[in-house]
Amino acid sequence: ILGAGALALIFLIFILSNYRDIKDGRGNYYFKAGLLASGAGFITHGLFNFPMLIIPTAAVLSVLFAAGEAESPAEGAAAQIPHPVSAAVMVLCVLCVGISAQVLISNAYLRKAGEQNFLRNASQAERYSKQAHDISPWNEDNAYYAALFAEKAGNAEGSIRMLERVLSLNPGHWEASLNLFNAYIAFNRNAEALAAALNLYKISPYAKKAMTAAGYSLYINNRADEAVKIYERALAYYPGDFDILYQASASFGAVGDTARAVEAAKGAIAASVDNHGAYYNLAVAYYKSGDFKAAKEVINDMLEIFPGNKPAIDLKRAVEDASK
């Protein structure tokens, strides 16, 4: 915010100062008109296409600003810059150079990490990306790539720590939130997975992945009633989607709404050929409703399509025991 404000102020001063001189006919106003047109073009293009991130472009824009001020005639005697002001400017320049050098060095390490990743040297890629992060720890991209390369090197915990670092810098980072959710799920860290999933849902409440992640996390954290609300909203936006129907059927069943669990499971079966989970949910819904005959029929159908499926075999045994 401070940087954007400073940049906007510099743009404003440049435009108003040169416009005033052109209007008053001061100095070489044809030259200043050219400066103003060039600067306005740079600024407009920069706001939409980000070329000011490129050092030569930023340098050219700085030269235009300086040329505009140099061509502005001083009132009366030559303008003198007070010593404290010039000292402050020099200190600011040194700080800017130091920060820029830090960023450039970290970028060099990040490029080395990319090269090693291309050469399939995962451990070296992880090491260089970690160095990039250590040099410039406030750069979320450094932390994000360090997380990716740590995962490729088999350092799952290191990857998780870096993803958490990304979100501490930018809670709205979608990719980091998604990767962190998947990592937490892989390690059965359900409470932390829920926090990551709800963050995804907060970032993009209309995204299918955010809805399914939030619904699933609520379900596995024994909050099926809240999961049902998420899935109801998801089905309104993505009717007939297999993933949503499949997950929703389990949540409907968990809150005792067997009719909707059956309906969702049937919809999931119709939506995909690889649907053994949906068959299982349908059989469970019938089993919980007390319709053991229908449950057996679904399990038999499932075993014909997916022979040897252990969950189906175990469920069939439970249904047979309950129907005796």
mmCIF file of N, CA, C and O in Angstrom, residues 112-126 149 152-153:
data_model
loop_
_atom_site.group_PDB
_atom_site.id
_atom_site.type_symbol
_atom_site.label_atom_id
_atom_site.label_comp_id
_atom_site.label_asym_id
_atom_site.label_seq_id
_atom_site.Cartn_x
_atom_site.Cartn_y
_atom_site.Cartn_z
ATOM 1 N N LYS A 112 18.575 -20.886 -10.396
ATOM 2 C CA LYS A 112 19.414 -22.084 -10.251
ATOM 3 C C LYS A 112 18.565 -23.280 -9.810
ATOM 4 O O LYS A 112 18.776 -24.402 -10.280
ATOM 5 N N ALA A 113 17.613 -23.023 -8.933
ATOM 6 C CA ALA A 113 16.716 -24.099 -8.496
ATOM 7 C C ALA A 113 15.914 -24.630 -9.679
ATOM 8 O O ALA A 113 15.730 -25.847 -9.830
ATOM 9 N N GLY A 114 15.439 -23.716 -10.526
ATOM 10 C CA GLY A 114 14.690 -24.137 -11.705
ATOM 11 C C GLY A 114 15.535 -24.963 -12.661
ATOM 12 O O GLY A 114 15.056 -25.945 -13.237
ATOM 13 N N GLU A 115 16.787 -24.573 -12.815
ATOM 14 C CA GLU A 115 17.686 -25.344 -13.680
ATOM 15 C C GLU A 115 17.891 -26.758 -13.140
ATOM 16 O O GLU A 115 17.845 -27.737 -13.889
ATOM 17 N N GLN A 116 18.128 -26.852 -11.832
ATOM 18 C CA GLN A 116 18.336 -28.171 -11.227
ATOM 19 C C GLN A 116 17.071 -29.023 -11.293
ATOM 20 O O GLN A 116 17.141 -30.243 -11.475
ATOM 21 N N ASN A 117 15.930 -28.373 -11.179
ATOM 22 C CA ASN A 117 14.666 -29.109 -11.315
ATOM 23 C C ASN A 117 14.518 -29.640 -12.739
ATOM 24 O O ASN A 117 14.074 -30.775 -12.950
ATOM 25 N N PHE A 118 14.908 -28.817 -13.725
ATOM 26 C CA PHE A 118 14.853 -29.249 -15.127
ATOM 27 C C PHE A 118 15.786 -30.440 -15.359
ATOM 28 O O PHE A 118 15.476 -31.348 -16.126
ATOM 29 N N LEU A 119 16.919 -30.424 -14.659
ATOM 30 C CA LEU A 119 17.881 -31.525 -14.770
ATOM 31 C C LEU A 119 17.521 -32.705 -13.871
ATOM 32 O O LEU A 119 18.275 -33.674 -13.769
ATOM 33 N N ARG A 120 16.373 -32.605 -13.207
ATOM 34 C CA ARG A 120 15.841 -33.658 -12.328
ATOM 35 C C ARG A 120 16.764 -33.941 -11.138
ATOM 36 O O ARG A 120 16.884 -35.071 -10.682
ATOM 37 N N ASN A 121 17.388 -32.894 -10.676
ATOM 38 C CA ASN A 121 18.210 -32.995 -9.472
ATOM 39 C C ASN A 121 17.410 -32.360 -8.332
ATOM 40 O O ASN A 121 17.595 -31.183 -8.001
ATOM 41 N N ALA A 122 16.519 -33.142 -7.741
ATOM 42 C CA ALA A 122 15.547 -32.602 -6.791
ATOM 43 C C ALA A 122 16.201 -32.039 -5.542
ATOM 44 O O ALA A 122 15.777 -30.988 -5.029
ATOM 45 N N SER A 123 17.217 -32.702 -5.026
ATOM 46 C CA SER A 123 17.844 -32.230 -3.780
ATOM 47 C C SER A 123 18.524 -30.883 -3.980
ATOM 48 O O SER A 123 18.443 -29.998 -3.114
ATOM 49 N N GLN A 124 19.202 -30.695 -5.127
ATOM 50 C CA GLN A 124 19.842 -29.423 -5.402
ATOM 51 C C GLN A 124 18.811 -28.326 -5.643
ATOM 52 O O GLN A 124 18.992 -27.181 -5.219
ATOM 53 N N ALA A 125 17.726 -28.682 -6.320
ATOM 54 C CA ALA A 125 16.652 -27.713 -6.549
ATOM 55 C C ALA A 125 16.076 -27.242 -5.213
ATOM 56 O O ALA A 125 15.819 -26.048 -5.013
ATOM 57 N N GLU A 126 15.889 -28.189 -4.304
ATOM 58 C CA GLU A 126 15.382 -27.820 -2.976
ATOM 59 C C GLU A 126 16.374 -26.905 -2.256
ATOM 60 O O GLU A 126 15.983 -25.902 -1.640
ATOM 61 N N PHE A 149 9.625 -27.482 -4.563
ATOM 62 C CA PHE A 149 10.854 -28.255 -4.755
ATOM 63 C C PHE A 149 11.128 -29.170 -3.561
ATOM 64 O O PHE A 149 11.699 -30.254 -3.724
ATOM 65 N N LYS A 152 9.061 -32.230 -4.165
ATOM 66 C CA LYS A 152 9.665 -33.092 -5.182
ATOM 67 C C LYS A 152 10.870 -33.850 -4.638
ATOM 68 O O LYS A 152 11.175 -34.948 -5.101
ATOM 69 N N ALA A 153 11.544 -33.241 -3.650
ATOM 70 C CA ALA A 153 12.707 -33.898 -3.053
ATOM 71 C C ALA A 153 12.314 -34.886 -1.967
ATOM 72 O O ALA A 153 13.183 -35.503 -1.345
#
